[in-house]
Coordinates of C-alpha atoms in Angstrom, one line a residue:
X1 CA 195.8 40.2 92.0
X2 CA 199.0 40.7 91.5
X3 CA 199.8 44.0 89.9
X4 CA 196.7 44.7 88.8
X5 CA 194.1 47.6 89.6
X6 CA 190.7 47.6 90.7
X7 CA 188.1 50.5 90.2
X8 CA 187.4 52.2 93.7
X9 CA 190.1 49.6 95.1
X10 CA 193.5 50.9 95.3
X11 CA 196.0 48.1 95.6
X12 CA 199.8 48.7 97.8
X13 CA 202.5 49.8 96.3
X14 CA 204.7 47.0 96.6
X15 CA 202.0 44.8 94.4
X16 CA 204.2 46.1 91.2
X17 CA 207.6 46.7 90.5
X18 CA 208.5 50.4 90.6
X19 CA 205.4 51.7 92.1
X20 CA 207.0 52.8 95.4
X21 CA 209.5 55.0 93.4
X22 CA 206.6 56.5 91.6
X23 CA 205.0 57.2 94.7
X24 CA 208.1 59.0 96.1
X25 CA 208.2 61.3 92.9
X26 CA 204.8 62.4 93.0
X27 CA 205.3 63.2 96.7
X28 CA 208.4 65.2 96.1
X29 CA 207.1 66.7 93.6
X30 CA 204.2 67.5 95.7
X31 CA 206.5 69.1 98.6
X32 CA 209.0 70.8 95.6
X33 CA 206.4 72.0 92.8
X34 CA 202.7 71.5 94.1
X35 CA 200.1 69.0 92.8
X36 CA 197.1 70.2 91.5
X37 CA 194.5 68.7 93.1
X38 CA 193.9 66.3 89.5
X39 CA 197.1 65.7 89.4
X40 CA 199.8 67.0 87.0
X41 CA 199.8 64.6 84.2
X42 CA 197.0 65.0 81.5
X43 CA 195.5 61.6 80.8
X44 CA 197.1 59.4 77.9
X45 CA 194.9 58.5 75.1
X46 CA 194.9 54.9 75.8
X47 CA 196.1 51.9 73.9
X48 CA 194.5 51.2 70.4
X49 CA 191.8 49.0 70.5
X50 CA 192.0 45.6 68.2
X51 CA 188.9 45.8 65.1
X52 CA 185.4 44.6 66.5
X53 CA 184.8 41.1 66.9
X54 CA 182.2 39.5 64.7
X55 CA 179.8 38.2 67.3
X56 CA 178.0 35.2 66.5
X57 CA 175.6 32.3 67.3
X58 CA 172.1 31.4 68.8
X59 CA 173.2 32.9 72.3
X60 CA 173.6 36.1 70.5
X61 CA 169.8 36.6 69.6
X62 CA 169.0 35.9 73.1
X63 CA 171.0 38.7 74.6
X64 CA 170.4 41.3 72.0
X65 CA 168.8 41.5 68.6
X66 CA 168.9 44.4 65.9
X67 CA 165.2 45.6 66.1
X68 CA 165.1 45.5 69.9
X69 CA 162.1 43.4 69.6
X70 CA 162.6 39.5 70.6
X71 CA 166.0 39.6 72.8
X72 CA 165.7 38.6 76.5
X73 CA 166.6 41.9 77.2
X74 CA 164.2 44.3 76.1
X75 CA 161.6 42.1 76.9
X76 CA 162.3 41.7 80.4
X77 CA 162.6 45.5 80.8
X78 CA 159.2 45.7 79.0
X79 CA 157.4 43.6 81.7
X80 CA 159.5 45.1 84.7
X81 CA 158.7 48.9 83.9
X82 CA 155.4 47.7 81.7
X83 CA 156.5 49.9 79.0
X84 CA 155.4 48.7 75.5
X85 CA 158.4 46.9 74.0
X86 CA 158.0 49.2 70.8
X87 CA 158.2 52.7 73.1
X88 CA 161.6 51.2 74.1
X89 CA 162.9 50.4 71.3
X90 CA 162.5 54.0 69.8
X91 CA 163.8 55.6 73.1
X92 CA 166.6 53.0 73.0
X93 CA 167.3 54.0 68.9
X94 CA 166.8 57.7 69.9
X95 CA 169.5 57.6 72.6
X96 CA 172.0 55.7 70.3
X97 CA 172.0 58.2 67.8
X98 CA 172.6 60.8 70.4
X99 CA 175.7 59.2 71.9
X100 CA 176.9 57.3 69.0
X101 CA 179.5 59.9 68.0
X102 CA 181.3 60.1 71.2
X103 CA 181.2 56.2 71.7
X104 CA 182.2 55.3 67.9
X105 CA 184.8 57.9 68.8
X106 CA 186.5 55.4 71.5
X107 CA 185.5 52.4 70.1
X108 CA 184.4 52.1 66.5
X109 CA 182.5 50.0 65.0
X110 CA 182.3 48.4 61.4
X111 CA 178.8 48.0 60.6
X112 CA 175.5 49.2 62.5
X113 CA 174.7 45.5 63.6
X114 CA 174.7 43.9 67.1
X115 CA 177.1 41.0 65.6
X116 CA 179.5 43.9 65.9
X117 CA 181.4 44.1 68.9
X118 CA 181.2 47.7 69.7
X119 CA 177.9 48.6 68.0
X120 CA 176.4 45.6 70.5
X121 CA 178.5 47.4 73.4
X122 CA 176.7 51.2 72.3
X123 CA 173.5 49.2 72.2
X124 CA 173.9 47.8 75.6
X125 CA 175.0 51.1 77.2
X126 CA 172.0 52.7 75.3
X127 CA 169.3 50.3 76.6
X128 CA 170.9 50.0 80.2
X129 CA 170.9 54.0 80.3
X130 CA 167.0 54.2 79.3
X131 CA 166.0 51.5 82.0
X132 CA 167.8 53.9 84.2
X133 CA 165.5 56.6 84.0
X134 CA 162.4 54.5 83.4
X135 CA 159.6 55.2 86.0
X136 CA 160.0 51.6 87.7
X137 CA 163.7 51.7 87.9
X138 CA 164.8 55.5 88.3
X139 CA 165.4 55.1 92.0
X140 CA 164.4 51.8 92.6
X141 CA 167.7 49.7 93.2
X142 CA 165.8 46.6 94.2
X143 CA 164.0 46.7 90.9
X144 CA 167.4 47.0 88.9
X145 CA 168.6 44.7 90.7
X146 CA 165.3 41.8 89.8
X147 CA 166.1 43.2 86.0
X148 CA 169.4 42.3 85.8
X149 CA 168.7 38.7 87.9
X150 CA 166.1 37.8 85.7
X151 CA 167.8 38.4 82.4
X152 CA 170.2 35.8 84.0
X153 CA 167.8 33.0 85.1
X154 CA 165.8 33.9 81.5
X155 CA 169.2 33.5 79.3
X156 CA 170.0 29.7 81.7
X157 CA 166.3 28.5 80.8
X158 CA 166.8 29.5 77.0
X159 CA 170.1 27.9 76.7
X160 CA 169.3 24.8 78.7
X161 CA 165.9 24.5 76.6
X162 CA 167.7 24.9 73.5
X163 CA 170.3 22.5 73.9
X164 CA 172.8 25.0 73.9
X165 CA 174.8 23.1 77.0
X166 CA 175.3 19.1 76.8
X167 CA 172.4 16.8 77.9
X168 CA 174.4 15.8 81.0
X169 CA 174.7 19.5 82.3
X170 CA 171.1 20.3 81.5
X171 CA 169.7 17.0 83.7
X172 CA 172.1 18.0 86.6
X173 CA 171.0 21.7 86.8
X174 CA 167.3 20.2 86.5
X175 CA 167.5 18.6 89.5
X176 CA 167.9 21.9 91.5
X177 CA 164.5 23.2 93.0
X178 CA 161.5 22.5 95.5
X179 CA 160.7 19.3 94.1
X180 CA 163.9 17.5 93.7
X181 CA 167.0 16.1 95.7
X182 CA 168.8 19.2 94.7
X183 CA 172.5 19.6 93.5
X184 CA 176.3 20.7 95.3
X185 CA 178.0 23.5 93.7
X186 CA 180.8 20.8 92.6
X187 CA 178.1 19.1 90.5
X188 CA 177.8 22.5 88.3
X189 CA 180.8 22.9 87.5
X190 CA 180.7 21.4 84.2
X191 CA 177.5 23.6 83.7
X192 CA 179.6 26.4 84.3
X193 CA 182.6 25.8 82.4
X194 CA 180.3 24.8 79.2
X195 CA 178.0 28.4 79.7
X196 CA 181.5 30.1 80.0
X197 CA 182.5 28.2 76.4
X198 CA 179.4 29.5 75.0
X199 CA 180.0 33.2 75.9
X200 CA 183.5 32.5 74.5
X201 CA 182.4 30.9 71.1
X202 CA 179.9 33.2 70.5
X203 CA 182.7 36.0 70.8
X204 CA 181.0 38.0 73.8
X205 CA 184.2 37.6 75.2
X206 CA 187.6 36.7 74.0
X207 CA 189.0 34.2 77.4
X208 CA 188.1 33.8 80.6
X209 CA 189.4 32.0 83.6
X210 CA 187.5 30.2 86.8
X211 CA 189.3 30.4 90.0
X212 CA 191.8 32.2 91.7
X213 CA 194.7 32.8 89.3
X214 CA 197.0 33.1 92.1
X215 CA 195.7 29.5 93.7
X216 CA 196.1 26.6 90.9
X217 CA 194.2 24.3 93.3
X218 CA 191.3 26.1 92.7
X219 CA 190.7 26.8 89.2
X220 CA 188.8 25.1 86.8
X221 CA 187.4 22.1 87.2
X222 CA 189.0 22.2 90.4
X223 CA 187.1 25.3 91.6
X224 CA 185.3 23.8 94.3
X225 CA 185.6 20.8 96.8
X226 CA 183.8 18.4 98.9
X227 CA 184.1 20.9 101.7
X228 CA 182.3 23.4 100.1
X229 CA 179.6 20.9 99.5
X230 CA 179.5 20.3 102.8
X231 CA 179.3 23.9 103.7
X232 CA 176.3 24.6 101.6
X233 CA 174.5 21.0 101.9
X234 CA 175.0 19.6 104.8
X235 CA 172.4 20.2 107.9
X236 CA 175.5 21.5 109.7
X237 CA 177.1 23.6 107.0
X238 CA 176.3 27.1 108.2
X239 CA 178.9 28.8 105.8
X240 CA 179.3 30.3 102.5
X241 CA 181.7 29.8 99.4
X242 CA 183.4 32.1 97.1
X243 CA 184.6 31.8 93.4
X244 CA 186.0 34.5 91.7
X245 CA 185.5 34.1 87.6
X246 CA 187.5 36.7 84.9
X247 CA 186.2 37.6 81.8
X248 CA 188.6 39.2 79.2
X249 CA 187.5 42.0 76.8
X250 CA 183.6 41.2 77.4
X251 CA 181.6 42.8 74.7
X252 CA 179.9 45.3 77.2
X253 CA 182.9 46.4 78.9
X254 CA 183.2 49.9 77.1
X255 CA 179.5 50.7 78.0
X256 CA 179.9 49.2 81.5
X257 CA 183.0 51.3 82.1
X258 CA 181.1 54.5 81.0
X259 CA 178.2 54.1 83.2
X260 CA 180.7 53.2 86.0
X261 CA 182.5 56.2 85.1
X262 CA 179.4 58.4 85.4
X263 CA 178.4 56.8 89.0
X264 CA 176.4 54.3 88.4
X265 CA 176.9 50.3 89.2
X266 CA 173.7 49.7 87.2
X267 CA 175.8 48.4 84.2
X268 CA 175.0 46.2 81.2
X269 CA 176.0 42.7 82.5
X270 CA 175.1 39.0 80.8
X271 CA 177.6 36.5 82.2
X272 CA 177.4 37.5 85.9
X273 CA 173.8 37.4 86.2
X274 CA 173.8 34.2 84.5
X275 CA 176.4 32.3 86.3
X276 CA 174.3 33.6 89.6
X277 CA 171.4 31.4 88.1
X278 CA 173.2 28.3 87.6
X279 CA 174.2 28.8 91.7
X280 CA 171.1 29.6 92.9
X281 CA 170.0 26.0 91.3
X282 CA 172.2 24.8 94.1
X283 CA 170.5 22.9 97.3
X284 CA 167.1 21.9 97.8
X285 CA 164.0 24.2 99.7
X286 CA 162.7 20.3 100.5
X287 CA 165.7 19.6 102.3
X288 CA 166.0 23.0 104.0
X289 CA 169.9 23.6 102.0
X290 CA 168.4 26.4 99.9
X291 CA 171.2 29.3 99.1
X292 CA 171.5 33.0 98.4
X293 CA 173.4 34.2 95.6
X294 CA 175.3 37.3 95.4
X295 CA 178.0 39.0 93.6
X296 CA 180.3 42.1 92.8
X297 CA 182.1 42.7 90.1
X298 CA 185.6 45.1 89.3
X299 CA 187.3 46.1 86.0
X300 CA 191.1 45.1 86.3
X301 CA 193.8 47.0 84.3
X302 CA 197.0 44.3 84.3
X303 CA 199.1 47.5 83.6
X304 CA 200.7 49.3 86.9
X305 CA 200.3 53.0 85.7
X306 CA 201.8 55.8 87.4
X307 CA 199.0 58.5 86.2
X308 CA 196.4 57.7 88.0
X309 CA 194.3 59.3 85.4
X310 CA 195.3 56.2 83.2
X311 CA 193.0 53.0 83.5
X312 CA 192.7 51.0 80.4
X313 CA 191.0 47.3 82.0
X314 CA 190.7 44.3 80.0
X315 CA 188.9 42.4 82.3
X316 CA 185.6 42.2 84.4
X317 CA 186.4 40.2 87.9
X318 CA 183.4 38.9 89.5
X319 CA 183.5 37.3 93.1
X320 CA 180.2 35.4 93.6
X321 CA 179.2 34.3 97.4
X322 CA 177.2 31.2 97.5
X323 CA 175.5 31.6 101.0
X324 CA 173.1 28.8 102.6
X325 CA 169.9 30.5 103.7
X326 CA 168.9 30.2 107.2

């Protein structure tokens, strides 16, 4: 991760130029002047944000719609909470109207439509906050996980059904399952790239990276190899394989950071659960090689900042683990 900083994962001072000097300065000031527990430096305002991107394309309507009626996200929330869509939509709009002055001061949108990146972000934040206090999800973390993962599965199904990826990738992903021969992790790579391209072309993110930036041999179309297939598909394979995915400037970044700052990990996300749904298709239950997919995500600030209160990430880094079920 080089000089990046992760939420809750401090990196060693040697990872960035000048870090040791900053640390020494802090400790000397602590000895001579005394530091308040929260530190002597106030938080910076942060770099100016670019204008909001205009989200576009068929994928957008799957994620959110202005009416909060027909998108996958609201339909799945209604299903899992047993709350009518109309009721949820009203609750989300009401909450959104209350928080939009504060949210908009940091993420100023141009239009109050979900095709505006920052208004999309605000709406996602509001939707997840309403979900978090619903009776079914308030304290049920398994249900929260089910909600997020089902969104990814339904997005993937819709992408395949509506021809948003190539026929070849759709055919490959369709081989996974109980009644088919199954697929390997290397066979999923073209579909994963096409799906990431789809999110980027929708303007949901500005860019992405598949694989470890410090290992050129394990990035892009080379992110998996035959040894990874052996771990999962072979009867002798007993391990797991890992994959890093970076998504830059995702349209859910502001809301996800806000919720994380509030002390919750239940934050808006579409890319992570959709990719997890792809890799859930690896293997074949009939052949005893089905898999379990888990992932964690972190926020990455590419700049080392001496003030610990300053944290301005532009990247969401996912670490996926694809494990063979026993």
